[in-house]
Coordinates of N, CA and C in Angstrom, one line a residue:
V831 N -53.0 -60.0 -0.4 CA -52.9 -58.9 0.5 C -52.8 -59.4 1.9
D832 N -51.8 -58.9 2.6 CA -51.7 -59.3 4.0 C -51.6 -58.0 4.8
L833 N -52.4 -57.8 5.8 CA -52.5 -56.6 6.6 C -52.0 -56.9 8.0
V834 N -51.0 -56.1 8.5 CA -50.5 -56.2 9.8 C -50.4 -54.9 10.5
D835 N -50.3 -54.9 11.8 CA -50.3 -53.6 12.6 C -49.0 -53.2 13.2
S836 N -47.9 -53.8 12.7 CA -46.6 -53.4 13.2 C -45.5 -53.8 12.2
G837 N -44.4 -53.1 12.3 CA -43.3 -53.4 11.5 C -42.7 -54.8 11.7
D838 N -42.7 -55.2 13.0 CA -42.2 -56.6 13.3 C -43.0 -57.7 12.7
K839 N -44.4 -57.5 12.8 CA -45.3 -58.4 12.2 C -45.2 -58.5 10.7
A840 N -44.9 -57.3 10.1 CA -44.8 -57.2 8.7 C -43.5 -58.0 8.2
L841 N -42.4 -57.8 8.9 CA -41.2 -58.5 8.6 C -41.4 -60.0 8.8
N842 N -42.1 -60.5 9.8 CA -42.3 -61.9 10.0 C -43.2 -62.4 8.9
S843 N -44.2 -61.7 8.5 CA -45.1 -62.1 7.4 C -44.3 -62.2 6.1
F844 N -43.5 -61.2 5.9 CA -42.7 -61.2 4.7 C -41.7 -62.4 4.6
S845 N -41.1 -62.7 5.8 CA -40.2 -63.8 5.9 C -40.8 -65.2 5.6
N846 N -42.1 -65.3 5.9 CA -42.8 -66.6 5.8 C -43.8 -66.7 4.6
S847 N -43.8 -65.7 3.7 CA -44.8 -65.7 2.6 C -44.1 -65.1 1.4
E848 N -44.7 -65.2 0.3 CA -44.2 -64.6 -1.0 C -45.1 -63.4 -1.3
F849 N -44.5 -62.2 -1.5 CA -45.2 -61.0 -1.8 C -44.5 -60.4 -3.1
D850 N -45.4 -59.7 -3.9 CA -44.8 -59.0 -5.1 C -44.4 -57.6 -4.8
L851 N -45.0 -57.0 -3.7 CA -44.8 -55.6 -3.4 C -45.0 -55.4 -1.9
I852 N -44.2 -54.6 -1.3 CA -44.4 -54.2 0.1 C -44.8 -52.7 0.1
I853 N -45.9 -52.5 0.8 CA -46.4 -51.1 1.0 C -46.5 -50.9 2.5
S854 N -45.7 -49.9 3.1 CA -45.6 -49.8 4.5 C -45.8 -48.3 4.9
D855 N -46.4 -48.1 6.0 CA -46.4 -46.8 6.6 C -45.1 -46.5 7.3
R856 N -44.7 -45.3 7.4 CA -43.4 -45.0 8.0 C -43.4 -45.1 9.5
S857 N -44.5 -44.7 10.1 CA -44.6 -44.7 11.6 C -45.4 -45.9 12.0
M858 N -44.8 -46.9 12.6 CA -45.4 -48.1 13.1 C -44.8 -48.5 14.4
P859 N -45.6 -49.2 15.2 CA -45.0 -49.7 16.5 C -43.9 -50.7 16.2
G860 N -43.0 -50.8 17.1 CA -41.9 -51.8 17.0 C -40.8 -51.3 16.0
M861 N -41.0 -51.7 14.8 CA -40.0 -51.4 13.7 C -40.6 -50.4 12.8
T862 N -39.9 -49.3 12.5 CA -40.4 -48.3 11.6 C -40.5 -48.8 10.1
G863 N -41.2 -48.1 9.3 CA -41.2 -48.4 7.9 C -39.9 -48.3 7.2
D864 N -39.0 -47.4 7.7 CA -37.7 -47.2 7.2 C -36.9 -48.5 7.5
E865 N -37.0 -48.9 8.7 CA -36.2 -50.1 9.1 C -36.8 -51.4 8.4
L866 N -38.1 -51.5 8.2 CA -38.7 -52.6 7.5 C -38.2 -52.6 6.1
A867 N -38.1 -51.5 5.4 CA -37.7 -51.4 4.0 C -36.2 -51.9 3.9
A868 N -35.4 -51.5 4.8 CA -34.0 -51.9 4.8 C -33.9 -53.4 5.0
E869 N -34.7 -54.0 5.9 CA -34.6 -55.4 6.2 C -35.2 -56.2 5.0
V870 N -36.2 -55.7 4.4 CA -36.8 -56.4 3.2 C -35.8 -56.5 2.1
K871 N -35.1 -55.4 1.9 CA -34.0 -55.3 0.8 C -32.8 -56.2 1.2
R872 N -32.5 -56.4 2.5 CA -31.4 -57.2 2.9 C -31.8 -58.7 2.5
I873 N -33.0 -59.1 2.8 CA -33.5 -60.4 2.5 C -33.8 -60.6 1.0
S874 N -34.4 -59.7 0.4 CA -34.8 -59.8 -1.0 C -34.5 -58.5 -1.8
P875 N -33.3 -58.2 -2.2 CA -32.9 -56.9 -2.8 C -33.8 -56.4 -4.0
E876 N -34.4 -57.3 -4.7 CA -35.2 -56.9 -5.9 C -36.7 -56.6 -5.5
K877 N -37.1 -56.9 -4.2 CA -38.5 -56.6 -3.8 C -38.8 -55.2 -3.8
P878 N -39.8 -54.7 -4.5 CA -40.2 -53.3 -4.5 C -40.8 -52.9 -3.2
V879 N -40.5 -51.7 -2.7 CA -41.0 -51.2 -1.4 C -41.5 -49.8 -1.6
I880 N -42.8 -49.5 -1.2 CA -43.4 -48.2 -1.2 C -43.5 -47.8 0.3
L881 N -43.1 -46.6 0.6 CA -43.2 -46.1 1.9 C -44.2 -44.9 1.9
M882 N -45.3 -45.1 2.7 CA -46.3 -44.0 2.8 C -46.1 -43.3 4.1
T883 N -46.2 -41.9 4.0 CA -45.9 -41.1 5.2 C -46.6 -39.7 5.0
G884 N -47.0 -39.2 6.2 CA -47.5 -37.9 6.2 C -46.5 -36.8 5.9
F885 N -45.2 -37.2 6.0 CA -44.1 -36.3 5.7 C -43.6 -36.5 4.3
G886 N -44.3 -37.2 3.4 CA -43.8 -37.5 2.1 C -43.5 -36.3 1.2
D887 N -44.3 -35.3 1.3 CA -44.1 -34.1 0.5 C -42.7 -33.4 0.9
I888 N -42.5 -33.4 2.2 CA -41.2 -32.8 2.7 C -40.0 -33.7 2.2
M889 N -40.2 -35.0 2.4 CA -39.1 -35.9 2.0 C -38.8 -35.8 0.5
I890 N -39.8 -35.8 -0.3 CA -39.7 -35.6 -1.8 C -39.0 -34.3 -2.1
A891 N -39.4 -33.2 -1.5 CA -38.8 -31.9 -1.7 C -37.3 -31.9 -1.4
R892 N -37.0 -32.6 -0.3 CA -35.6 -32.7 0.1 C -34.8 -33.8 -0.6
G893 N -35.4 -34.6 -1.4 CA -34.8 -35.7 -2.1 C -34.4 -36.8 -1.2
E894 N -35.2 -36.9 -0.1 CA -34.9 -38.0 0.9 C -35.6 -39.3 0.5
K895 N -34.9 -40.4 0.5 CA -35.5 -41.7 0.3 C -34.7 -42.7 1.2
P896 N -35.4 -43.2 2.3 CA -34.6 -44.1 3.2 C -34.1 -45.3 2.4
E897 N -33.0 -45.9 3.0 CA -32.4 -47.1 2.4 C -33.5 -48.2 2.2
G898 N -33.6 -48.8 1.1 CA -34.5 -49.9 0.8 C -35.8 -49.4 0.2
V899 N -36.1 -48.1 0.2 CA -37.4 -47.6 -0.2 C -37.2 -47.3 -1.7
D900 N -38.2 -47.8 -2.5 CA -38.2 -47.5 -4.0 C -39.0 -46.3 -4.3
H901 N -40.0 -46.0 -3.5 CA -41.0 -44.9 -3.8 C -41.5 -44.4 -2.5
V902 N -41.5 -43.1 -2.3 CA -42.1 -42.4 -1.2 C -43.4 -41.9 -1.6
L903 N -44.5 -42.2 -0.9 CA -45.8 -41.8 -1.2 C -46.4 -40.9 -0.1
P904 N -46.7 -39.6 -0.4 CA -47.2 -38.7 0.6 C -48.7 -39.1 1.0
K905 N -49.0 -38.9 2.3 CA -50.4 -39.1 2.7 C -51.0 -37.8 3.0
P906 N -52.2 -37.6 2.8 CA -53.2 -38.5 2.3 C -52.9 -38.7 0.8
V907 N -53.4 -39.9 0.3 CA -53.2 -40.2 -1.1 C -54.5 -40.6 -1.8
D908 N -54.7 -40.1 -3.0 CA -55.9 -40.5 -3.7 C -55.7 -41.8 -4.5
Q909 N -56.8 -42.4 -4.9 CA -56.7 -43.7 -5.5 C -55.8 -43.7 -6.8
A910 N -56.0 -42.6 -7.6 CA -55.2 -42.6 -8.9 C -53.7 -42.5 -8.6
T911 N -53.3 -41.7 -7.6 CA -51.9 -41.5 -7.3 C -51.4 -42.8 -6.7
F912 N -52.2 -43.5 -5.9 CA -51.8 -44.8 -5.3 C -51.6 -45.8 -6.4
R913 N -52.5 -45.9 -7.4 CA -52.3 -46.8 -8.5 C -51.1 -46.5 -9.3
R914 N -50.8 -45.3 -9.6 CA -49.6 -44.9 -10.4 C -48.4 -45.3 -9.7
A915 N -48.3 -45.1 -8.4 CA -47.2 -45.5 -7.6 C -46.9 -47.0 -7.6
I916 N -48.0 -47.7 -7.5 CA -47.9 -49.2 -7.6 C -47.4 -49.6 -9.0
A917 N -47.9 -49.0 -10.0 CA -47.5 -49.4 -11.4 C -46.1 -49.0 -11.6
A918 N -45.7 -47.9 -11.2 CA -44.3 -47.4 -11.4 C -43.3 -48.2 -10.6
T919 N -43.7 -48.7 -9.4 CA -42.8 -49.4 -8.5 C -42.7 -50.9 -8.8
A920 N -43.9 -51.5 -8.9 CA -44.0 -52.9 -9.0 C -43.9 -53.4 -10.4
L921 N -44.3 -52.6 -11.4 CA -44.4 -53.0 -12.8 C -43.6 -52.0 -13.6
P922 N -42.3 -51.8 -13.4 CA -41.6 -50.7 -14.1 C -41.4 -50.9 -15.6
N923 N -41.5 -52.1 -16.0 CA -41.4 -52.3 -17.5 C -42.8 -52.5 -18.0

């Protein structure tokens, strides 16, 4: 687990390390979670990305999923929902 406080730092960390899953907030300083997801997929198309956002319910209702995002997770999120999202996204088989 690697914790960073901006999209730019997340991309730098991703570029220099190996991760099984990317979980990002949508609103971050520098690079947004949407932009981070697109960059992650450009570098590693098979890498699963979960986007957490306070607007998740609205996005899901509208069928919106930014480029590079595999799963939109509304905030706040309870532990059981969080675990299900990880299992469905990172361990689909």
